[in-house]
Short mmCIF file of C-alpha atoms and ligand atoms in Angstrom, two decimals:
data_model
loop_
_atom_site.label_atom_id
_atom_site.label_comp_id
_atom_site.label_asym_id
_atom_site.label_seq_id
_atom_site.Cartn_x
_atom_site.Cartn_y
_atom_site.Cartn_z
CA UNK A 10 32.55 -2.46 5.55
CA UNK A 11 30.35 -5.75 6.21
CA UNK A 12 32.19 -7.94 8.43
CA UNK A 13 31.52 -11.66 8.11
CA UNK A 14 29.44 -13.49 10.60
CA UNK A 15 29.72 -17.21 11.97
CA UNK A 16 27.09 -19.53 12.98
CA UNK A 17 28.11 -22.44 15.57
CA UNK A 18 25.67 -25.22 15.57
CA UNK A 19 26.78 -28.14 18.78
CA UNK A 20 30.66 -28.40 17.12
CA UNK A 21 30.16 -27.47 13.56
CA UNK A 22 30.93 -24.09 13.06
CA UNK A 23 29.96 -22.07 9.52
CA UNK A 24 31.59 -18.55 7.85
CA UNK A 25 28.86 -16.59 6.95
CA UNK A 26 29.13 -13.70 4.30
CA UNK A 27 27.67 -10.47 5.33
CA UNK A 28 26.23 -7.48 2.51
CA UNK A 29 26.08 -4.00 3.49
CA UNK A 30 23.44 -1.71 1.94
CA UNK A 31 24.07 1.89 1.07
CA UNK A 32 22.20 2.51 4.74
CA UNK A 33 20.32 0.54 7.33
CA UNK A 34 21.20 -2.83 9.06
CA UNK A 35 23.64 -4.84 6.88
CA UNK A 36 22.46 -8.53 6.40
CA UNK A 37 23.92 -12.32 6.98
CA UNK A 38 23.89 -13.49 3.93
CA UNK A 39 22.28 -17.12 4.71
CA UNK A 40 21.36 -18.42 0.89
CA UNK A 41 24.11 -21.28 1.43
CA UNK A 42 23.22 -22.24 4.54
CA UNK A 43 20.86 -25.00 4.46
CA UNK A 44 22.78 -26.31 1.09
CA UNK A 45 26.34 -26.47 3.85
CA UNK A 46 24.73 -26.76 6.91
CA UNK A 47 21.39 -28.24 6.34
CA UNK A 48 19.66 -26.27 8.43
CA UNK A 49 16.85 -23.33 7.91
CA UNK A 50 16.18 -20.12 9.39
CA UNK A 51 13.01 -19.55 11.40
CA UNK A 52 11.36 -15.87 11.32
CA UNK A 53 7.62 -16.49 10.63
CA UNK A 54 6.33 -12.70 9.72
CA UNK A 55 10.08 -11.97 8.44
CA UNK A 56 11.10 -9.43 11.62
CA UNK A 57 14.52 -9.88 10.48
CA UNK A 58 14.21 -11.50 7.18
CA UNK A 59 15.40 -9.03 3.53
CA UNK A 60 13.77 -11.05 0.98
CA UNK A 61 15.75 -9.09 -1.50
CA UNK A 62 17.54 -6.10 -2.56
CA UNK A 63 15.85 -2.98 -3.70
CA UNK A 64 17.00 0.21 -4.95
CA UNK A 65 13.25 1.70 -4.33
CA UNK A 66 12.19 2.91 -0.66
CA UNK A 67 14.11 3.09 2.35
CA UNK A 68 12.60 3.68 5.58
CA UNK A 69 14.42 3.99 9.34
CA UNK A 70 11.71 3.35 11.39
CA UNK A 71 13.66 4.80 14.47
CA UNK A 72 14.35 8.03 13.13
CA UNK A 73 11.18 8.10 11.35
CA UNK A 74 12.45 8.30 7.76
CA UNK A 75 11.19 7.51 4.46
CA UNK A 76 13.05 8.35 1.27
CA UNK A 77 11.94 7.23 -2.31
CA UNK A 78 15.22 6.99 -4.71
CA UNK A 79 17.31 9.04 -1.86
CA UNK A 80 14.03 11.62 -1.86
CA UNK A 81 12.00 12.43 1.45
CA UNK A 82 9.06 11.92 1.25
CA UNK A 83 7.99 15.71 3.18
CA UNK A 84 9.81 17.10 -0.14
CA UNK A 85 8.17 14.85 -2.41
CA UNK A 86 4.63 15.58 -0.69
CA UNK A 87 5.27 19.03 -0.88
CA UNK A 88 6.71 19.62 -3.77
CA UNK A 89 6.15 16.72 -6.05
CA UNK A 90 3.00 15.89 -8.04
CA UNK A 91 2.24 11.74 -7.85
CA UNK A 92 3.16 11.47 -11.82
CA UNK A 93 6.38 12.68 -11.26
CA UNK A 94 6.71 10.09 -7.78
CA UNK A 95 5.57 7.37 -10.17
CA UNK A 96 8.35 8.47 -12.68
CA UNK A 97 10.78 8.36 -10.32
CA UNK A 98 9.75 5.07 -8.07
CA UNK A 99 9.60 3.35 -11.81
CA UNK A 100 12.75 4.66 -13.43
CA UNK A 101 15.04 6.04 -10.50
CA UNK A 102 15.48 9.50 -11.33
CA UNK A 103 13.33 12.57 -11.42
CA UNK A 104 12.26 12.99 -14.89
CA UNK A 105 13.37 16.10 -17.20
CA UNK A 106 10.48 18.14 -18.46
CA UNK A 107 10.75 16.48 -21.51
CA UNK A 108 10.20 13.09 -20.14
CA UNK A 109 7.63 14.22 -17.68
CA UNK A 110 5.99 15.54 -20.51
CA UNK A 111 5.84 12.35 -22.63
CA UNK A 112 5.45 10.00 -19.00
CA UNK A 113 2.55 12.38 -18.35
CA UNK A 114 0.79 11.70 -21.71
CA UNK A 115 1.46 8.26 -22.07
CA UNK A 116 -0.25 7.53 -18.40
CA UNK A 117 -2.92 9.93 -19.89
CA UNK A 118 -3.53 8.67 -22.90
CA UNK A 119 -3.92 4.51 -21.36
CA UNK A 120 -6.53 5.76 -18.70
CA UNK A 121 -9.37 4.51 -20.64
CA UNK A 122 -10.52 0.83 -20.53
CA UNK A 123 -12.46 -1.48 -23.08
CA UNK A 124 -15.56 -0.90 -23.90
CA UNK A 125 -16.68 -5.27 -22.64
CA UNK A 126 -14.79 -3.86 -19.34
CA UNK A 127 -17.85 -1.97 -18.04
CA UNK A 128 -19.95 -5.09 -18.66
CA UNK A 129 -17.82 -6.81 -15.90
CA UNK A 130 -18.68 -4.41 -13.41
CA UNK A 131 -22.20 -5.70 -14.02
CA UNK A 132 -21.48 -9.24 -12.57
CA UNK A 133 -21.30 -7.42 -8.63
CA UNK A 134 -23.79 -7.43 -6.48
CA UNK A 135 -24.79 -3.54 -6.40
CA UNK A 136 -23.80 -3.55 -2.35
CA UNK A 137 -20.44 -5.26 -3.01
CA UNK A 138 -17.02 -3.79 -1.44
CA UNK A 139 -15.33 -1.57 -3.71
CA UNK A 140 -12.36 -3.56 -2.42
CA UNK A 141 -14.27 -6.95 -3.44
CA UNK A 142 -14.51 -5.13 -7.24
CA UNK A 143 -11.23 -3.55 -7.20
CA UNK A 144 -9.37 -7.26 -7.05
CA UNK A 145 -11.64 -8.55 -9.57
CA UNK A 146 -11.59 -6.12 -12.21
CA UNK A 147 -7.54 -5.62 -11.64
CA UNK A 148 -7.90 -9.01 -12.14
CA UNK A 149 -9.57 -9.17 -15.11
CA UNK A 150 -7.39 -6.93 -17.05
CA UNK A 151 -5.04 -10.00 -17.70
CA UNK A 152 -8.20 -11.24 -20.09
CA UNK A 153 -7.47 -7.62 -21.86
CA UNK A 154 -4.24 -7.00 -22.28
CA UNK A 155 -2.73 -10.09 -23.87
CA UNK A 156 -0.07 -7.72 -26.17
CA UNK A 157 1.81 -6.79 -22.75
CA UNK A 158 1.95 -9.84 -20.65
CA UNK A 159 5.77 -11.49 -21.27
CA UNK A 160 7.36 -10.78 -18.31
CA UNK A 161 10.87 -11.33 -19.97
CA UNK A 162 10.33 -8.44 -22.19
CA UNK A 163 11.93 -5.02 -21.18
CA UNK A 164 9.15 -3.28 -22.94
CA UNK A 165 6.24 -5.37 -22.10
CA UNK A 166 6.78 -4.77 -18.60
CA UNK A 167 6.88 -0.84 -19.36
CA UNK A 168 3.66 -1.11 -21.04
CA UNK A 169 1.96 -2.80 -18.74
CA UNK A 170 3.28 -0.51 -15.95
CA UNK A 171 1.87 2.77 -17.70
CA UNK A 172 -1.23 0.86 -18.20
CA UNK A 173 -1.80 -0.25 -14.51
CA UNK A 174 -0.93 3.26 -13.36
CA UNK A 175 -3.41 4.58 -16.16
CA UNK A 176 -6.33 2.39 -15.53
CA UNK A 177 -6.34 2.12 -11.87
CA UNK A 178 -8.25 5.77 -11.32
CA UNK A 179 -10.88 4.63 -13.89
CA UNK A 180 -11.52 1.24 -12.07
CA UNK A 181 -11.10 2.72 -8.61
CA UNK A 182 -14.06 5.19 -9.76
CA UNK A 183 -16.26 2.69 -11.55
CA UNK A 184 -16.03 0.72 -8.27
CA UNK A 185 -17.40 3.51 -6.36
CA UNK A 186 -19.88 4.65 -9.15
CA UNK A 187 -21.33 1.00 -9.37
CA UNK A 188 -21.50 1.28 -5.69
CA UNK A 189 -23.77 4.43 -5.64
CA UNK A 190 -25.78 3.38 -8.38
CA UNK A 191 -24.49 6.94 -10.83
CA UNK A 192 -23.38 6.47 -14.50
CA UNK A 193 -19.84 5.70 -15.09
CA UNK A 194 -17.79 8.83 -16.00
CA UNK A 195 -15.21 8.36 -18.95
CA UNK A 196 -11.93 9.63 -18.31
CA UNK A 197 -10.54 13.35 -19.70
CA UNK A 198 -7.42 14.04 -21.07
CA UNK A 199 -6.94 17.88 -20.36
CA UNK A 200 -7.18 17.42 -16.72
CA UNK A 201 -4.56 15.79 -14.35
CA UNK A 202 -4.46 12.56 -12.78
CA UNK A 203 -5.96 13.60 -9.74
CA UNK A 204 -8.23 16.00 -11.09
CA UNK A 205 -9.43 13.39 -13.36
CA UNK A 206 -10.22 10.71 -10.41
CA UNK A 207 -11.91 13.46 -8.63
CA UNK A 208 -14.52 14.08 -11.45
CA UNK A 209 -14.72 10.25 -12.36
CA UNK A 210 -15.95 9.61 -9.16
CA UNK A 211 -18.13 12.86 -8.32
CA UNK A 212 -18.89 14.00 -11.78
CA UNK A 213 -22.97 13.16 -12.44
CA UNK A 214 -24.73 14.10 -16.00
CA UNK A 215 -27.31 16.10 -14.05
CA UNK A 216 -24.92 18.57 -13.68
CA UNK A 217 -21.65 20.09 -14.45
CA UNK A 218 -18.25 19.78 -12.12
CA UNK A 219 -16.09 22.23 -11.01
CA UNK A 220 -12.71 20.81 -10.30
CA UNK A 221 -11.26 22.42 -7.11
CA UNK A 222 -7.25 23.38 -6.84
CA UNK A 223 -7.47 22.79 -2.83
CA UNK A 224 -8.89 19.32 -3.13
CA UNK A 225 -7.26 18.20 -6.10
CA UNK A 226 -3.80 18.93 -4.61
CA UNK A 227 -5.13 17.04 -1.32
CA UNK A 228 -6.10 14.01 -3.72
CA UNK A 229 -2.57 13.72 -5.42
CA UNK A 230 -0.61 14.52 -1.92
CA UNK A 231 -2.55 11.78 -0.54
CA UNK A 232 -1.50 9.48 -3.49
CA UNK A 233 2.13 10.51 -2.97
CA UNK A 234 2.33 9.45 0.71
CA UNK A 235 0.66 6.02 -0.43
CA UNK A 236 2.65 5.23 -3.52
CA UNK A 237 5.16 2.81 -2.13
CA UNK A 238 6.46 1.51 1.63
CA UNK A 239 9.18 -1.18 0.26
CA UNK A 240 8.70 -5.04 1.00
CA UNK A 241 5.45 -4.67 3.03
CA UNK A 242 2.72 -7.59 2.93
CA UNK A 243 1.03 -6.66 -0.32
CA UNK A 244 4.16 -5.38 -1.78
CA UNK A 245 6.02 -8.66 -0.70
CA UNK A 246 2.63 -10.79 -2.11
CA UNK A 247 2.90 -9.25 -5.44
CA UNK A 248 6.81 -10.04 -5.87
CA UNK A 249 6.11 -13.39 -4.16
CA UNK A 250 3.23 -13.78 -6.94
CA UNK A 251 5.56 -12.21 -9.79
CA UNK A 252 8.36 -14.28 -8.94
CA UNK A 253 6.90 -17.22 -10.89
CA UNK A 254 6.36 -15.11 -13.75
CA UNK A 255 3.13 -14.69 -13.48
CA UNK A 256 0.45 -12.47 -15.13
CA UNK A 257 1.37 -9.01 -13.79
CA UNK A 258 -2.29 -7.80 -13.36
CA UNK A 259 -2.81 -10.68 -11.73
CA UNK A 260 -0.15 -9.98 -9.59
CA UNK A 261 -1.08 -6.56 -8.32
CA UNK A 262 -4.87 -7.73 -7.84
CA UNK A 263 -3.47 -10.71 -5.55
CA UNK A 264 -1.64 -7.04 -4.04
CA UNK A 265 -5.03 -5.83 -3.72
CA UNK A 266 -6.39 -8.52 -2.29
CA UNK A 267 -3.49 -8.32 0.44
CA UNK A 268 -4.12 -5.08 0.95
CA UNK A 269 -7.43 -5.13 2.07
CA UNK A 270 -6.70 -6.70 5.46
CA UNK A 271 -7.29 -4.18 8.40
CA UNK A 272 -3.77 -4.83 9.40
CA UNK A 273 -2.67 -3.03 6.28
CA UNK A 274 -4.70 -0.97 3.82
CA UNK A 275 -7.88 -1.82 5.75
CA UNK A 276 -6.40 0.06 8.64
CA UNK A 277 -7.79 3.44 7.28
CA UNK A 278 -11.56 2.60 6.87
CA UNK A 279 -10.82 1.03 10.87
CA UNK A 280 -9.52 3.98 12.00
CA UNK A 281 -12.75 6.17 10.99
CA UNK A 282 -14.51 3.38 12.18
CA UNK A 283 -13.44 3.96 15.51
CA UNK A 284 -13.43 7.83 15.49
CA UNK A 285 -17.14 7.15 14.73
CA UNK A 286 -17.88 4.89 17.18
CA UNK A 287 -15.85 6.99 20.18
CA UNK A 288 -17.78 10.00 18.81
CA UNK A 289 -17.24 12.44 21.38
CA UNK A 290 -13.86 13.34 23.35
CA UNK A 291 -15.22 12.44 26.58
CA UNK A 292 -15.71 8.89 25.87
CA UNK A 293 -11.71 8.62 24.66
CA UNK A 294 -10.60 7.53 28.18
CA UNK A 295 -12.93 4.58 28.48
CA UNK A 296 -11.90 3.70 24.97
CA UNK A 297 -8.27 3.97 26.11
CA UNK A 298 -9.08 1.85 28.66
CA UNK A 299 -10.65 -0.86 26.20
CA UNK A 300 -7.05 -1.20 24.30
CA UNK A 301 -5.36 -1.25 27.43
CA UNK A 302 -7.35 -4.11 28.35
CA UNK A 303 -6.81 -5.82 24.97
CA UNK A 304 -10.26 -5.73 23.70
CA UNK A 305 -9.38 -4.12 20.61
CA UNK A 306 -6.48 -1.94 19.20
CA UNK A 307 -6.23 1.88 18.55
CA UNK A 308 -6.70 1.79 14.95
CA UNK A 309 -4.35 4.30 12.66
CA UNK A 310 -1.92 3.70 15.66
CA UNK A 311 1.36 1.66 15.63
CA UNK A 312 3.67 0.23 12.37
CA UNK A 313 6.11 -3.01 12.21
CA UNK A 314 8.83 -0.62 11.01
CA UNK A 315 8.00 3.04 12.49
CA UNK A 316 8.79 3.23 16.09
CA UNK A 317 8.42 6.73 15.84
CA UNK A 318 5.80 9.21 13.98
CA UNK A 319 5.17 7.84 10.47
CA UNK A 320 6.56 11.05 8.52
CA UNK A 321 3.67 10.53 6.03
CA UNK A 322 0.90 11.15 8.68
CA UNK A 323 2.79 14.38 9.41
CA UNK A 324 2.04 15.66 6.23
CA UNK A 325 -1.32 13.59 6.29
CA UNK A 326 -2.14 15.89 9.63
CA UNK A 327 -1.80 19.00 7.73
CA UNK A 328 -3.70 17.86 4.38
CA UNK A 329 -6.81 16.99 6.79
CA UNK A 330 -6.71 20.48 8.60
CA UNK A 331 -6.17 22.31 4.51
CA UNK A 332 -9.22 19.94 3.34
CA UNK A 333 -11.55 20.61 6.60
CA UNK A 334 -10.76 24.29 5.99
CA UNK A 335 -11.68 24.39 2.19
CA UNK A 336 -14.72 22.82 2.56
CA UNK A 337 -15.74 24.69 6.00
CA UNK A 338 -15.80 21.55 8.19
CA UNK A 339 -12.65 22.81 10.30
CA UNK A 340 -15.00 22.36 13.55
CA UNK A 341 -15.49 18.49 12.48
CA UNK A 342 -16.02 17.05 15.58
CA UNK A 343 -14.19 13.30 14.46
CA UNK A 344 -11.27 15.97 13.97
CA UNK A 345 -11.82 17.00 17.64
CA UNK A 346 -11.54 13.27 18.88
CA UNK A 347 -9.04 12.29 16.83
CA UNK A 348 -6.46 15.22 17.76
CA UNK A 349 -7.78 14.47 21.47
CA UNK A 350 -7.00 11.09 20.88
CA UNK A 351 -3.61 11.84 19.88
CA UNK A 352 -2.79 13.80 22.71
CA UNK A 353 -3.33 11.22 25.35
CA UNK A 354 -1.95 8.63 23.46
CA UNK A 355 1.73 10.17 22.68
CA UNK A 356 1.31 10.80 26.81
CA UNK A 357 0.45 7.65 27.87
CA UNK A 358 2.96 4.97 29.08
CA UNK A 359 0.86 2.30 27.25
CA UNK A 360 1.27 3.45 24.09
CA UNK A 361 4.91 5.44 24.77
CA UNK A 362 6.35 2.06 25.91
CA UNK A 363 5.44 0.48 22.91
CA UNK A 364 6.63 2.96 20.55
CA UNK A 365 3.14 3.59 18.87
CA UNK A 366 2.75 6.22 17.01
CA UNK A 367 -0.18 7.70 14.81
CA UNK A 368 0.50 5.75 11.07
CA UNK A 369 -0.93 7.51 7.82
CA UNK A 370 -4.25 5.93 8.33
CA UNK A 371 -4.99 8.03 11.44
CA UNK A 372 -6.20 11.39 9.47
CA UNK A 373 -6.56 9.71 5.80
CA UNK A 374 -10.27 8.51 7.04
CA UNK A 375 -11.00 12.10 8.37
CA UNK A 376 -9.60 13.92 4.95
CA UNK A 377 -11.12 11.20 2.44
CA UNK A 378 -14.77 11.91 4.39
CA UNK A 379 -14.46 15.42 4.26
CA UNK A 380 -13.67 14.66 0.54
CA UNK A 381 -17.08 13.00 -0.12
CA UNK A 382 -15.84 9.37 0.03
CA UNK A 383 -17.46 6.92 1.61
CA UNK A 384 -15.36 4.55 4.27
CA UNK A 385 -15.33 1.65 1.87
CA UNK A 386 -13.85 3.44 -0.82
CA UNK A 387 -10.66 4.47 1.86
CA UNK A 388 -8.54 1.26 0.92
CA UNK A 389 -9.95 1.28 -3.07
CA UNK A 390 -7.80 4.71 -2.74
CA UNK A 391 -5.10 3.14 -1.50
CA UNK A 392 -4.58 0.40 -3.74
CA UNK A 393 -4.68 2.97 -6.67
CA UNK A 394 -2.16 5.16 -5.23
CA UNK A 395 -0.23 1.53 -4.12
CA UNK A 396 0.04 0.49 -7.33
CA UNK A 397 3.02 2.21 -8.92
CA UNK A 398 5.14 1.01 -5.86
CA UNK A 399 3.94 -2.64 -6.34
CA UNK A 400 4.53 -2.63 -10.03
CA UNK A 401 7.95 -0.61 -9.61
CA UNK A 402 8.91 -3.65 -7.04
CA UNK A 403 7.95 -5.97 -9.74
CA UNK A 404 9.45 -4.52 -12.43
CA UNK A 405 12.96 -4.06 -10.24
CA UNK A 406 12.57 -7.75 -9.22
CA UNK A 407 12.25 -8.42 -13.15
CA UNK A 408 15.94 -6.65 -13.38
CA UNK A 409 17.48 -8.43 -10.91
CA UNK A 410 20.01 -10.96 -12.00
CA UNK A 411 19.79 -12.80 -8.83
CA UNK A 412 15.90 -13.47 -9.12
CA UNK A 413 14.07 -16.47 -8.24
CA UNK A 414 10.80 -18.04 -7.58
CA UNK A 415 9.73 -17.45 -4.20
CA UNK A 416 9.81 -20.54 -1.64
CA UNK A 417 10.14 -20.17 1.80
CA UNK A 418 10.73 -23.35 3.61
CA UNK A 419 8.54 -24.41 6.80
CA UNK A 420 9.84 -25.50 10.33
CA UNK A 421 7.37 -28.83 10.31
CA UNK A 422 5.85 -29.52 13.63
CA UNK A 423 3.35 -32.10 12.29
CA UNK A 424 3.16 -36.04 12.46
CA UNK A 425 6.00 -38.58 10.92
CA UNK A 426 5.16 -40.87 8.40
CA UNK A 427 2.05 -43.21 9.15
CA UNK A 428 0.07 -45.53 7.46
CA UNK A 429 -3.21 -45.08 5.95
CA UNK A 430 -6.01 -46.41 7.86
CA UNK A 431 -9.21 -47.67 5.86
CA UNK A 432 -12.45 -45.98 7.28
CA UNK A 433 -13.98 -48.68 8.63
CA UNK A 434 -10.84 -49.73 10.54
CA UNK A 435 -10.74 -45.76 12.41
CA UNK A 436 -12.04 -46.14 15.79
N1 CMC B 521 -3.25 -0.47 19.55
C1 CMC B 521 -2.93 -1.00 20.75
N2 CMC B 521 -1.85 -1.77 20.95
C2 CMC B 521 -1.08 -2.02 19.90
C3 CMC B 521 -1.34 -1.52 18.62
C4 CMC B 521 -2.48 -0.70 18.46
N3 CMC B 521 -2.79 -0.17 17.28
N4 CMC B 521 -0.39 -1.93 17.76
C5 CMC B 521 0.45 -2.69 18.48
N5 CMC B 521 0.03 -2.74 19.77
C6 CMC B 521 0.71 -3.40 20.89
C7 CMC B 521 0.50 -4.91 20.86
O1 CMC B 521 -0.62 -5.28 21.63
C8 CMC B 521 1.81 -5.39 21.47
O2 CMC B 521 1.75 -5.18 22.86
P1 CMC B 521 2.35 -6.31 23.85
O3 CMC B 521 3.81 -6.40 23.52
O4 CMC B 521 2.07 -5.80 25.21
O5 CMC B 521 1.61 -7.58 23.54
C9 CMC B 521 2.84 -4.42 20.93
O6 CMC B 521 2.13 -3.19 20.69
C10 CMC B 521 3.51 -4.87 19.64
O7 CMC B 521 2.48 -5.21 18.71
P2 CMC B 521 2.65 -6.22 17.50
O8 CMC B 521 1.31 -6.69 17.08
O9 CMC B 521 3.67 -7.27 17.89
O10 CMC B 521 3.30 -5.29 16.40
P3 CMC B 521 3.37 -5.58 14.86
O11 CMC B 521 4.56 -4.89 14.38
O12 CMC B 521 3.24 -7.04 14.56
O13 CMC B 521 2.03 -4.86 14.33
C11 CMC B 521 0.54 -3.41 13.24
C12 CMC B 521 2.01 -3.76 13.50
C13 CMC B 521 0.48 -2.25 12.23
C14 CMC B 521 -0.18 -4.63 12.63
C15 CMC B 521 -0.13 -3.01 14.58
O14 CMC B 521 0.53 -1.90 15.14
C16 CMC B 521 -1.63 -2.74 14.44
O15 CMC B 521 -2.43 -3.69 14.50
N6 CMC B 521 -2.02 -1.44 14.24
C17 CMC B 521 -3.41 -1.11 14.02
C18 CMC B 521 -3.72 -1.32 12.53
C19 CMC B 521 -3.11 -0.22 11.68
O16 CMC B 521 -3.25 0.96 11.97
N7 CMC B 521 -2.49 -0.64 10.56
C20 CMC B 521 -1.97 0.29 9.58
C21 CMC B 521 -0.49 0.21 9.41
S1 CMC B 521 0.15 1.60 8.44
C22 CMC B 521 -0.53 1.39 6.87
C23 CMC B 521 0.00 0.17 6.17
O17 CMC B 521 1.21 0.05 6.02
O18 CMC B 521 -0.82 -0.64 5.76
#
């Protein structure tokens, strides 16, 4: 039972309500404070900050938990297929058969996109980032989709859910297709939402594709363990964008454009960076030695929440090995350095002091290579798989009685009121 809390301020002293959650910390409930008290609270990067209340994701970083709707995500990862995660990140529940079965051919049957679409593509430079297309063309889907764009309908928002979730394979593949310089492959609707991405973006006319079970199971796990985190930076950006009711494409591509920082979704096109550049395990230690002396960090290393192994890059460990095996690479020397690297990390007091742990990005880089994908595609993948848990976020935000536009207020440091002084009168 949440207590209540009081704030004491010189000689004023204020009752402050608190909320407890169905787990985790419980929270001061400060939303009358600067109304009573006139006064703000200061926590720039929100360290101890809920911006709101979700019934989505929970995560203890300490014990190294994530569960989506109550579900961990080992289960989901091993048991799950990334339809039925989206199903149940959208709508709470695991879905019957029945409504699997209709969820599964709606998503399938929106995966196409207009015809003018392609032409946009056209308007990139041909060496532009997938990442750089990805927030564009997201973008550009609220000039497409005009019959699904009021927010304050139930069913609008549903529509354009399916259709993000639908359309984000296609785009993700015509980013990397225009990349390569292949033909765009249209979508199929007897294959599976992984399969499908797989042949979008390795399918060429020359030739025919074989899908293959090992690698298509790798490709959905791998969107499972990236379909939602709760109120991380893009996730937080899109509800911060949404809250104003604004287009919600637009919203997820200013998501994807959040995203793409190497502090976030970037992290995993860093990380093989760096297994690259360290390229054999004798040069770990003086790379070791680099971070300690702050020249750069261990990328695919540390989280703000986990202080402990990120339970998705347990199960991202074991996809990498599966995927190295199937394709006959299980000798991949950036495997070698990055389970050497590892090792002497979880050992070393640098990095066991300040609880950092390997994050999913650590072997996604490895698995997606082995894969076929180039490194600038690693984040493109992620945004795709992200998008379910930033539209589910959205959509939940959409529900919640106690919504408002976002405005965080500023602790102002800069000069008082001056007068303005003509140019010719500055010295
Ligand atoms: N390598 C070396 N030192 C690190 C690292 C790292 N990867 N991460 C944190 N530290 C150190 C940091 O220098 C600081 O040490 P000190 O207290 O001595 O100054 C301490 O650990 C705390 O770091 P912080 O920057 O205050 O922690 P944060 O919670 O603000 O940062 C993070 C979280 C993810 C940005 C950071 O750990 C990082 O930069 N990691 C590398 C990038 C990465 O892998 N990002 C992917 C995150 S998981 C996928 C996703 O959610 O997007």
């Amino acid at each position: 039972m949440a207590e209540h809390a009081t704030l004491t301020v010189g000689n004023r002293s204020f009752d402050l309500g608190m909320i407890d959650g169905t787990t985790g910390p419980a929270v001061v409930d400060v939303r009358k404070l600067y109304a009573e008290a006139d006064i703000f609270t200061f926590d720039p990067g929100f360290t101890s900050t809920a911006a709101c209340e979700s019934k989505i994701t929970y995560i203890d970083g300490d014990a190294g938990v994530l569960l989506h709707r109550g579900y961990p995500i080992a289960q989901l990862a091993e048991h799950s297929t990334f339809l039925e995660v989206c199903y149940l990140l959208l709508n709470g529940e695991l879905p019957t058969a029945d409504e699997f079965a209709d969820f599964e051919k709606t998503i399938t049957y929106h995966t196409m996109i207009h015809a003018q679409f392609d032409r946009f593509f056209g308007g990139f430079r041909s060496d532009a980032h997938p990442m750089a297309i990805m927030t564009g063309a997201v973008g550009a889907l609220s000039a497409f989709y005009h019959d699904s764009i009021n927010v304050d309908d139930p069913e609008q928002r549903k529509i354009s859910a399916h259709r993000l979730i639908a359309k984000m394979p296609t785009i993700a593949a015509r980013a990397f297709k225009y990349s390569v310089g292949q033909p765009f492959v249209t979508p199929r609707n007897d294959m599976t939402y992984a399969e499908n991405f797989l042949r979008m973006s390795f399918s060429v006319p020359a030739e025919d594709w074989k899908s293959n079970p090992i690698l298509t199971r790798a490709m959905d796990r791998i969107f499972i363990l990236h379909a939602d985190h709760e109120q991380n930076a893009s996730t937080s950006t899109v509800r911060l964008a949404g809250s104003s009711g604004a287009n919600p494409f637009a919203c997820i591509a200013a998501g994807i454009a959040c995203l793409w920082g190497p502090s976030h979704g970037g992290a995993n096109e860093e990380a093989l960076m760096m297994l690259n550049e360290i390229g054999t395990v004798d040069r770990i230690p003086e790379y070791i030695q680099g971070v300690k002396d702050r020249k750069y960090r261990l990328m695919g290393f540390g989280h703000r929440v986990y202080k402990n192994y990120d339970p998705r890059a347990t199960v991202m460990q074991k996809t990498c090995h599966e995927v190295l095996a199937e394709i006959g690479n299980a000798d991949d020397p950036l495997l070698k350095v990055a389970m050497e690297l590892e090792k002497i990390a979880l050992n070393d007091p640098y990095f066991v002091d300040r609880k950092l742990f390997p994050n999913v990005d650590f072997y996604s880089g490895i698995t997606l290579k082995a894969m076929g994908f180039p490194t600038t595609m690693f984040t493109a993948l992620f945004a795709l798989a992200r998008t379910v848990g930033w539209i589910s976020q959205w959509k939940e935000m959409f529900e919640d009685p106690q919504r408002k536009i976002g405005r965080p207020r500023q602790l102002y440091t800069g000069p008082l009121a001056r007068d303005y002084v003509p140019l010719e009168a500055r010295g």
